[in-house]
Amino acid sequence: MQVSIPSLIFAATLAATIAHGHVSSATKPIQPQLKNNDGLIIHPEPIPLLAITPNSAMDSVEYLGNAAVQFISQMVSIPQENVRVSHQFIDAFTGITHVHLVQTFSSMDISNSVANVNIRNNKVISSSHTFAPQMSLHKAAQFVKTSGDSAKEALGALAKHLDIPLTSSDLDQVTVFTVNNLLGGQQISIEGIPTKLALDGTAMAERAYVQNESEQLVPVWRIVVEQQDHWWNSYVDGSGKVVRLADWYSQSESYLVYPHNVLSPDDGQRRLLSNPANHVASPRGWATGKYTIGNNVWAQSNPNGGSSWRLNHRPKSASGKFSYPLDLTKEPATYVDASITQLFYTNNLMHDLSFIYGFTEEAGNFQDINYSGKGLANDSVIANTQDGSGTDNANFATPPDGQHPRMRMYIWTQTTPSRDSSLEQDIVAHEYTHGISNRLTGGAANSDCLSANESGGMGEGWSDAVANLLRLNTSHTPATDLILGDYVYRKNIRKYPYSTSITTNPSTYQFLDRPDYKEVHSIGEVWAEMLYEATWALITKNGMAESLFARDLTKGNSIMLQILLDGMKLQPCNPSFVDARNAILQAESNLTSGSNRCVLWKAFAKRGLGVNAAGKDGTTHTEDFSVPAECLKI
Ligand SMILES: *[C@@H]1O[C@H](CO)[C@@H](O)[C@H](O)[C@H]1NC(C)=O
Ligand SMILES: *[C@@H]1O[C@H](CO)[C@@H](O)[C@H](O)[C@H]1NC(C)=O
Ligand SMILES: *[C@@H]1O[C@H](CO)[C@@H](O)[C@H](O)[C@H]1NC(C)=O
Ligand SMILES: *[C@@H]1O[C@H](CO)[C@@H](O)[C@H](O)[C@H]1NC(C)=O
Ligand SMILES: CC(=O)N[C@H]1CO[C@H](CO)[C@@H](O)[C@@H]1O
Ligand SMILES: CC(=O)N[C@H]1CO[C@H](CO)[C@@H](O)[C@@H]1O
Ligand SMILES: [Zn+2]
């Protein structure tokens, strides 16, 4: 029986069926942006420390600490008695003495007014500070309420901020004790706290100041409370507002997955990857809690194929380690947690990769919280593994910015046992790229810009092209041919392998006029083949970066991914092949100033999209194999 070629993915615009609800967002740290933060000041001529007579009783470390106090207080014109050394040591490797200081007021720390002074050979080589000016000290408000009860009120305010409100009967159970701290100041021990707020029922409180964004000193209660996954150092002002908040717990996450250089189970083993998130693209990591849920993706199974997803099954890990058994001799349902973990991983990988290359919050990417405050929030990817609404396929729906896209990965039935498409990177990468191309073409608010014949076809093509780029590595050469879907389908899901050989893959521009090239995936094959030529042309000229994630724009594969995404942003809604090629050429001109222009022209011309090629939807396509005259001499 003939098996029909499955049509991987229609990038359909979403009907308004997706459930919309509150996305729980982790509490964010709060750090006032201080005015007087000039960063590290390097003193090219190291500044000799002023001679304070070393007291013979002091060791040199203490001497340097005092000298640092004197140095910094002179530099910012505040009294020495308002500066305290919080930590200092001599680094045995460099010989540099590092002195850390904090500004004080009324014998209390101004918690975020800090400085550091780096000293070598009794000279200051660099320093920094965020001290409040002397004027602020004069104006500073005194504590009005200092009683233990006001510490309790502050705890109640913190609980509310953390979304764990305490009832009045909860608060009735809470008791406060005054204890003396090591510096002779008063500390308060708070006990009897519900364990939902404090792991062991206790918290520490002390009075302090916080410098706010207008250089004013705000009297606060500092409260330290430890929870299962957080360890909060908080500063609550008299009105109950949390004005500073830090989490001492750094979330660690790990995933047992096929890493991105292992295309599928056919290609290698799973490995446990620790903290794989890119710090720029996902500053707070991938999983924000105990499940495969995060700011970029919510991954779950969906065996019945319905549209609900929030409460669907997901693996749970209290420790942040997502590691589940996988026996490929059994049916996919037996390893659903491994599959969800893999899908979560690959989606996040695509998020981070595309973010680095400019699919940012501002550009309309997929995130629940936009950390930059730009772009619309609440649109993480809904990624369903083993989705019951189909088999032998996968798809991705992209509504406009601010609405969740949905990825549905199906089980493939070509083999016994069946295979799970979430385990094949090229298919997941293909799907995710539909989201990128749809959001970037025509702007993030318009999801209808790859919906004509040619543009829809190119949507398929970009998806194959990015999947190809992601899997290329330094042992590949221009002679490498790539096929898609090999793991789940056991053969190529496209007509021809992607290849720089005209014999292996004969696709050219004029194929678009053939009756068997009206369907988007066929059109996409022609476009992706042109992009495969362009990719190798760029790599041949510029070499290949070992990892795309380094975004080394001197290397061919990174240049290619960059101009693909830049081109999407430049091109019109529903572009033709000619438009998209021109946008890529313009992106190249901006990025590498034309140094790769002729290489690109030659690649496109090799496949009939040369300088005199003409055509668009509704017309015939005239192919042309020539390059601009300027490219003939090179
Ligand atoms: C996200 O969605 C929730 C619930 O629908 C809403 O309360 C919240 O304001 C939204 N956030 C943004 C930034 O749109
Ligand atoms: C800083 O604190 C002062 C005194 O409490 C207040 O008047 C001012 O509005 C605060 N500034 C900011 C930016 O919060
Ligand atoms: C490149 O990928 C191939 C699979 O296509 C793999 O066999 C090979 O080991 C990889 N090489 C490197 C350097 O990662
Ligand atoms: C788009 O393709 C369909 C069939 O695949 C065809 O009927 C239609 O005429 C095409 N539209 C244009 C504008 O070429
Ligand atoms: C434009 C826009 O919707 N910006 C949102 C980004 O996210 C923050 C919350 O993190 C919202 O407050 C903004 O409205
Ligand atoms: C080579 C070149 O033209 N680079 C420009 C690309 O666009 C950015 C943003 O407009 C400019 O800053 C670059 O100079
Ligand atoms: Zn597709």
Tab-separated table of N, CA and C and ligand atoms in Angstrom, residues 8-9 430 434 460 521, ligand 7:
chain	number	residue	atom	x	y	z
A	8	LEU	N	3.457	17.890	6.645
A	8	LEU	CA	3.882	18.411	7.934
A	8	LEU	C	3.375	19.824	8.071
A	9	ILE	N	2.463	20.011	8.932
A	9	ILE	CA	2.196	21.327	9.442
A	9	ILE	C	1.611	22.396	8.575
A	430	HIS	N	11.126	22.598	13.143
A	430	HIS	CA	10.290	23.030	12.011
A	430	HIS	C	9.024	23.717	12.534
A	434	HIS	N	7.681	27.964	12.444
A	434	HIS	CA	6.433	28.564	11.936
A	434	HIS	C	6.042	29.772	12.782
A	460	GLU	N	6.793	27.139	5.080
A	460	GLU	CA	7.281	25.762	5.233
A	460	GLU	C	8.783	25.691	4.998
A	521	HIS	N	3.893	22.624	1.066
A	521	HIS	CA	5.134	21.923	1.418
A	521	HIS	C	6.028	21.698	0.209
B	7	ZN	ZN	5.287	23.201	8.391
